[in-house]
Short mmCIF file of C-alpha atoms in Angstrom, two decimals:
data_model
loop_
_atom_site.label_atom_id
_atom_site.label_comp_id
_atom_site.label_asym_id
_atom_site.label_seq_id
_atom_site.Cartn_x
_atom_site.Cartn_y
_atom_site.Cartn_z
CA MET A 1 0.00 0.00 0.00
CA ILE A 2 2.89 2.39 0.78
CA SER A 3 4.55 1.81 -2.61
CA TYR A 4 1.16 2.31 -4.28
CA ALA A 5 0.67 5.63 -2.45
CA LEU A 6 4.22 6.74 -3.36
CA ARG A 7 3.59 5.95 -7.04
CA ARG A 8 0.41 8.01 -7.02
CA LEU A 9 2.23 10.83 -5.20
CA GLY A 10 5.00 10.78 -7.81
CA ALA A 11 2.42 10.99 -10.60
CA GLY A 12 0.80 13.94 -8.81
CA ILE A 13 4.11 15.80 -8.56
CA VAL A 14 4.78 15.26 -12.28
CA LEU A 15 1.28 16.58 -13.02
CA ALA A 16 1.91 19.68 -10.88
CA LEU A 17 5.19 20.36 -12.70
CA LEU A 18 3.58 19.97 -16.12
CA VAL A 19 0.62 22.23 -15.29
CA THR A 20 2.78 25.01 -13.83
CA LEU A 21 5.27 24.73 -16.73
CA ILE A 22 2.53 25.02 -19.37
CA THR A 23 0.87 27.88 -17.46
CA PHE A 24 4.15 29.77 -17.18
CA PHE A 25 4.94 29.39 -20.87
CA LEU A 26 1.47 30.58 -21.83
CA LEU A 27 1.88 33.63 -19.58
CA SER A 28 5.39 34.36 -20.85
CA GLY A 29 3.91 35.59 -24.13
CA SER A 30 2.42 38.63 -22.37
CA LEU A 31 5.44 39.82 -20.38
CA GLU A 32 5.80 43.09 -22.29
CA SER A 33 2.10 43.87 -21.89
CA VAL A 34 2.40 43.26 -18.13
CA ALA A 35 5.33 45.68 -17.92
CA ARG A 36 3.36 48.29 -19.90
CA GLU A 37 0.37 47.80 -17.56
CA ARG A 38 2.60 48.35 -14.57
CA LEU A 39 4.19 51.53 -15.98
CA GLY A 40 0.88 52.93 -17.18
CA SER A 41 0.77 56.05 -19.37
CA ALA A 42 4.33 56.97 -18.32
CA ALA A 43 5.76 54.04 -20.26
CA THR A 44 8.57 54.95 -22.65
CA PRO A 45 10.72 52.51 -24.64
CA GLU A 46 13.62 53.16 -22.25
CA SER A 47 11.59 52.75 -19.04
CA LEU A 48 9.90 49.66 -20.50
CA LYS A 49 13.24 48.06 -21.29
CA ALA A 50 14.58 48.95 -17.84
CA LEU A 51 11.54 47.41 -16.09
CA MET A 52 11.74 44.28 -18.24
CA THR A 53 15.37 43.88 -17.16
CA GLN A 54 14.56 44.66 -13.51
CA LEU A 55 11.83 42.01 -13.40
CA GLY A 56 13.96 39.49 -15.31
CA PHE A 57 11.48 39.37 -18.19
CA ASP A 58 14.30 39.69 -20.73
CA ARG A 59 15.60 36.20 -19.90
CA PRO A 60 14.49 32.99 -21.64
CA ALA A 61 11.16 31.67 -20.35
CA ILE A 62 12.65 28.35 -19.23
CA VAL A 63 15.23 30.19 -17.10
CA GLN A 64 12.50 32.30 -15.50
CA TYR A 65 10.43 29.18 -14.80
CA MET A 66 13.37 27.35 -13.22
CA ASP A 67 14.07 30.40 -11.02
CA TRP A 68 10.41 30.52 -9.98
CA LEU A 69 10.39 26.77 -9.26
CA GLY A 70 13.60 27.04 -7.25
CA SER A 71 12.13 29.86 -5.15
CA VAL A 72 8.92 27.87 -4.57
CA LEU A 73 10.93 24.90 -3.29
CA THR A 74 12.44 27.21 -0.67
CA GLY A 75 8.99 28.51 0.32
CA ASP A 76 9.17 31.80 -1.62
CA PHE A 77 6.18 32.15 -3.97
CA GLY A 78 7.17 35.67 -5.01
CA THR A 79 5.35 38.97 -4.65
CA SER A 80 2.56 40.65 -6.59
CA LEU A 81 3.84 42.77 -9.50
CA PHE A 82 1.31 45.49 -8.70
CA THR A 83 0.85 45.51 -4.90
CA SER A 84 4.21 44.01 -3.79
CA GLN A 85 2.17 41.77 -1.46
CA PRO A 86 3.71 38.32 -0.83
CA VAL A 87 1.81 35.70 -2.83
CA ALA A 88 1.80 32.80 -0.34
CA PRO A 89 -0.01 34.52 2.59
CA ALA A 90 -2.41 36.29 0.20
CA VAL A 91 -3.37 33.02 -1.50
CA ALA A 92 -3.54 31.16 1.82
CA ALA A 93 -5.93 33.79 3.23
CA ARG A 94 -8.31 33.26 0.31
CA LEU A 95 -7.85 29.51 0.32
CA GLY A 96 -9.95 29.27 3.49
CA VAL A 97 -12.91 30.94 1.81
CA THR A 98 -12.77 28.66 -1.24
CA LEU A 99 -12.26 25.51 0.80
CA SER A 100 -15.09 26.36 3.20
CA LEU A 101 -17.33 26.61 0.16
CA VAL A 102 -16.10 23.50 -1.67
CA VAL A 103 -15.68 21.19 1.34
CA THR A 104 -19.13 22.08 2.71
CA ALA A 105 -20.67 21.47 -0.71
CA LEU A 106 -18.77 18.20 -1.11
CA ILE A 107 -19.87 16.83 2.28
CA ILE A 108 -23.52 17.67 1.60
CA THR A 109 -23.22 16.21 -1.91
CA VAL A 110 -21.90 12.91 -0.55
CA LEU A 111 -24.62 12.64 2.12
CA VAL A 112 -27.47 13.52 -0.25
CA SER A 113 -26.11 11.40 -3.14
CA VAL A 114 -25.61 8.29 -1.00
CA ALA A 115 -29.08 8.63 0.53
CA LEU A 116 -30.73 9.28 -2.84
CA GLY A 117 -28.77 6.60 -4.73
CA VAL A 118 -29.30 3.87 -2.11
CA TRP A 119 -32.98 4.82 -1.75
CA ALA A 120 -33.55 4.56 -5.50
CA ALA A 121 -31.60 1.29 -5.85
CA THR A 122 -33.26 -0.49 -2.94
CA ARG A 123 -36.84 0.76 -3.34
CA GLY A 124 -37.13 1.04 -7.13
CA GLY A 125 -40.47 2.12 -8.65
CA LEU A 126 -41.51 5.66 -7.72
CA ALA A 127 -38.38 6.24 -5.62
CA ASP A 128 -36.19 5.38 -8.60
CA LYS A 129 -38.15 7.71 -10.89
CA VAL A 130 -37.97 10.56 -8.37
CA SER A 131 -34.21 10.04 -8.01
CA GLN A 132 -33.64 10.02 -11.76
CA GLY A 133 -35.90 13.04 -12.20
CA LEU A 134 -33.95 15.07 -9.63
CA SER A 135 -30.65 14.04 -11.24
CA LEU A 136 -31.97 15.09 -14.66
CA ILE A 137 -33.01 18.50 -13.31
CA GLY A 138 -29.52 18.96 -11.84
CA TYR A 139 -27.99 18.12 -15.21
CA VAL A 140 -30.10 20.30 -17.48
CA VAL A 141 -30.68 23.45 -15.39
CA PRO A 142 -27.67 25.81 -15.53
CA GLY A 143 -26.10 26.62 -12.16
CA LEU A 144 -26.14 30.35 -12.89
CA LEU A 145 -29.91 30.25 -13.47
CA ILE A 146 -30.38 28.42 -10.17
CA ALA A 147 -28.24 31.05 -8.43
CA ILE A 148 -30.34 33.90 -9.88
CA VAL A 149 -33.60 32.26 -8.79
CA LEU A 150 -32.31 31.54 -5.26
CA VAL A 151 -31.05 35.11 -4.85
CA ALA A 152 -34.35 36.52 -6.12
CA VAL A 153 -36.38 34.33 -3.72
CA PHE A 154 -34.30 34.09 -0.54
CA ALA A 155 -32.23 37.30 -0.68
CA VAL A 156 -34.41 39.84 -2.46
CA ASN A 157 -37.99 38.79 -1.68
CA LEU A 158 -37.78 36.90 1.64
CA LYS A 159 -34.58 38.64 2.84
CA LEU A 160 -33.52 35.47 4.68
CA LEU A 161 -30.03 35.21 3.18
CA PRO A 162 -27.45 37.74 1.95
CA ALA A 163 -27.07 38.07 -1.81
CA THR A 164 -23.35 38.84 -1.62
CA GLY A 165 -20.48 38.99 0.88
CA PHE A 166 -18.73 36.57 3.21
CA THR A 167 -18.46 36.32 7.00
CA PRO A 168 -15.57 34.20 8.40
CA PHE A 169 -16.63 31.21 10.52
CA ALA A 170 -14.44 32.36 13.43
CA GLN A 171 -16.17 35.75 13.44
CA ASN A 172 -19.78 34.55 13.43
CA PRO A 173 -20.71 30.90 12.59
CA GLY A 174 -24.35 31.78 11.94
CA LYS A 175 -23.58 34.56 9.50
CA TRP A 176 -20.89 32.37 7.89
CA ALA A 177 -23.48 29.68 7.22
CA ALA A 178 -25.89 32.26 5.83
CA SER A 179 -23.24 33.79 3.57
CA ILE A 180 -22.37 30.48 1.86
CA THR A 181 -25.82 28.87 1.80
CA ILE A 182 -26.87 29.92 -1.72
CA PRO A 183 -23.42 29.31 -3.31
CA VAL A 184 -23.24 25.87 -1.66
CA ILE A 185 -26.74 24.94 -2.86
CA VAL A 186 -25.73 25.84 -6.43
CA LEU A 187 -22.65 23.62 -6.20
CA VAL A 188 -24.51 20.76 -4.49
CA ILE A 189 -27.27 20.54 -7.10
CA GLY A 190 -24.77 19.92 -9.89
CA GLY A 191 -22.74 17.47 -7.77
CA VAL A 192 -25.72 15.41 -6.64
CA ALA A 193 -26.98 15.11 -10.20
CA SER A 194 -23.97 13.07 -11.32
CA MET A 195 -22.99 11.35 -8.09
CA ALA A 196 -26.46 10.08 -7.11
CA ALA A 197 -26.88 8.56 -10.58
CA GLN A 198 -23.47 6.84 -10.23
CA ILE A 199 -24.30 5.41 -6.80
CA ARG A 200 -27.76 4.29 -7.94
CA GLY A 201 -26.36 2.44 -10.95
CA THR A 202 -23.52 0.81 -9.02
CA MET A 203 -25.79 -0.21 -6.15
CA ILE A 204 -28.29 -1.83 -8.52
CA GLY A 205 -25.43 -3.82 -10.05
CA GLU A 206 -24.15 -4.92 -6.64
CA LEU A 207 -27.58 -5.91 -5.35
CA ARG A 208 -27.99 -8.28 -8.34
CA LYS A 209 -24.75 -10.17 -7.66
CA ASP A 210 -24.54 -13.71 -6.36
CA TYR A 211 -23.00 -12.83 -3.00
CA VAL A 212 -26.04 -10.68 -2.17
CA ARG A 213 -28.41 -13.58 -2.95
CA THR A 214 -26.23 -15.84 -0.79
CA LEU A 215 -26.36 -13.39 2.10
CA ARG A 216 -30.14 -13.17 1.78
CA THR A 217 -30.55 -16.96 1.83
CA ARG A 218 -28.49 -17.02 5.03
CA GLY A 219 -30.94 -14.62 6.65
CA VAL A 220 -28.65 -11.58 6.79
CA PRO A 221 -30.82 -8.48 7.32
CA THR A 222 -31.37 -6.28 4.25
CA ARG A 223 -30.00 -3.22 6.06
CA SER A 224 -26.75 -5.05 6.77
CA ILE A 225 -26.47 -6.32 3.17
CA VAL A 226 -27.00 -2.84 1.78
CA LEU A 227 -24.87 -0.81 4.18
CA ARG A 228 -22.07 -3.26 5.09
CA HIS A 229 -21.58 -5.15 1.84
CA ALA A 230 -23.17 -3.62 -1.28
CA LEU A 231 -22.46 0.01 -0.36
CA ARG A 232 -18.82 -0.73 0.44
CA ASN A 233 -18.32 -2.42 -2.94
CA ALA A 234 -20.15 0.43 -4.68
CA ALA A 235 -17.99 3.03 -2.92
CA SER A 236 -14.92 2.45 -5.10
CA PRO A 237 -16.32 3.85 -8.40
CA ALA A 238 -18.25 6.49 -6.45
CA LEU A 239 -14.96 7.74 -4.97
CA THR A 240 -13.60 8.31 -8.46
CA VAL A 241 -16.67 10.38 -9.29
CA LEU A 242 -16.21 12.22 -5.98
CA SER A 243 -12.66 13.27 -6.85
CA LEU A 244 -13.89 14.53 -10.24
CA GLU A 245 -16.69 16.38 -8.47
CA PHE A 246 -14.12 18.10 -6.26
CA ILE A 247 -12.28 19.36 -9.33
CA GLN A 248 -15.54 20.54 -10.91
CA MET A 249 -16.63 22.24 -7.69
CA LEU A 250 -13.26 23.96 -7.38
CA GLY A 251 -13.67 25.32 -10.90
CA GLY A 252 -17.31 26.21 -10.22
CA ALA A 253 -16.35 27.97 -6.99
CA LEU A 254 -14.05 30.32 -8.90
CA ILE A 255 -17.08 31.52 -10.89
CA ILE A 256 -19.52 31.43 -7.98
CA GLU A 257 -17.17 33.56 -5.85
CA ASN A 258 -17.23 36.31 -8.46
CA VAL A 259 -21.03 36.15 -8.73
CA PHE A 260 -21.55 36.37 -4.95
CA ALA A 261 -18.55 38.65 -4.21
CA LEU A 262 -16.85 36.08 -1.99
CA PRO A 263 -13.16 36.89 -1.27
CA GLY A 264 -11.79 33.50 -2.30
CA PHE A 265 -9.59 32.17 -5.09
CA GLY A 266 -12.04 33.23 -7.80
CA ALA A 267 -12.08 37.00 -7.32
CA TYR A 268 -8.34 37.02 -6.63
CA ALA A 269 -7.56 34.99 -9.76
CA PHE A 270 -9.92 37.11 -11.87
CA ASN A 271 -8.30 40.40 -10.84
CA ALA A 272 -4.80 38.94 -11.24
CA SER A 273 -5.69 37.72 -14.74
CA LEU A 274 -6.96 41.16 -15.78
CA GLN A 275 -3.67 42.74 -14.69
CA GLY A 276 -1.43 39.88 -15.83
CA ASP A 277 -0.02 39.55 -12.32
CA ILE A 278 2.09 36.47 -13.11
CA PRO A 279 3.32 35.59 -9.58
CA ILE A 280 -0.27 35.56 -8.27
CA ILE A 281 -1.56 33.52 -11.22
CA MET A 282 1.27 31.02 -10.78
CA GLY A 283 0.65 30.84 -7.02
CA ILE A 284 -3.09 30.20 -7.48
CA THR A 285 -2.34 27.62 -10.19
CA LEU A 286 0.12 25.77 -7.96
CA PHE A 287 -2.18 25.81 -4.91
CA SER A 288 -5.11 24.60 -7.04
CA VAL A 289 -3.06 21.76 -8.55
CA MET A 290 -1.80 20.77 -5.09
CA LEU A 291 -5.39 20.61 -3.85
CA VAL A 292 -6.43 18.42 -6.76
CA VAL A 293 -3.36 16.17 -6.36
CA THR A 294 -4.02 15.81 -2.62
CA VAL A 295 -7.68 14.87 -3.15
CA ASN A 296 -6.77 12.42 -5.94
CA LEU A 297 -4.09 10.86 -3.74
CA ILE A 298 -6.53 10.39 -0.87
CA THR A 299 -9.09 8.94 -3.31
CA ASP A 300 -6.53 6.53 -4.80
CA VAL A 301 -5.36 5.36 -1.39
CA VAL A 302 -8.91 4.77 -0.17
CA ASN A 303 -9.70 3.05 -3.49
CA GLY A 304 -6.66 0.84 -3.07
CA TRP A 305 -7.79 -0.06 0.43
CA LEU A 306 -11.33 -0.88 -0.73
CA ASN A 307 -10.24 -2.63 -3.91
CA PRO A 308 -6.76 -4.27 -3.81
CA LYS A 309 -6.92 -4.85 -7.60
CA ALA A 310 -6.61 -1.07 -8.10
CA ARG A 311 -3.11 -1.10 -6.57
CA ILE A 312 -1.59 -2.84 -9.58
CA TYR A 313 -2.28 0.17 -11.86
#
């Protein structure tokens, strides 16, 4: 199991290097524009050349990337080109907002999806149709439309929830919950749509297998068969979907944060992209990839524990 985890970790590190390398090379095509943006209307050919040299933009892109990577390995993520603010603490401060949104949505998605998928697979009939209908609605209705309707109903008309803004959990747990309720609902609806369908399908397949019939003939209670045996075997493919859902939610959160004015990764990345603030963009990219790699690693390890056959890949 340890060698399996180390292999997956090595693959994750290679992925992180590739993503940051590609991102840096894509950004390196706009270095002169970034320098012009920083100088503003006072930019002259001489001052532009001097700033390019000062920032090291006149060096080959691969040299700049290797310098950036070397600094990151020592814990230095650089500073913003426009505010001179260190990247690492600025990104870390916003990471909490994004994670509070995504992790809360992911937990609720798992609970609702498991309940809905197991309910549909074990009851069938009307329960199955209701489950599939809800999944279909989650698939076809755009998240932005759901957000607009929820804001119109709960923020504008009923005034139960804030339409924008964020309150830290440490400051006021109640207001924190209220500030993320609508964004989390938007993320959960999309997540449940795909995950509940996956769990339903896998559970139906498990419940038709021979070992389930054997357990039933031995008088094992249905609840035990479903929760202790079938659900455990169905968890392995569901975990893969869960890791994909995390990635989708992380991407969705970047948009949702801008819509609801939440001070997370999304707004920070959006503003940095408009300015071409390369250190911030690289920092957000690296933190995002590290999050995805960590979640995939945890998923692979749990998958390997549930299904030993997975460890050979």
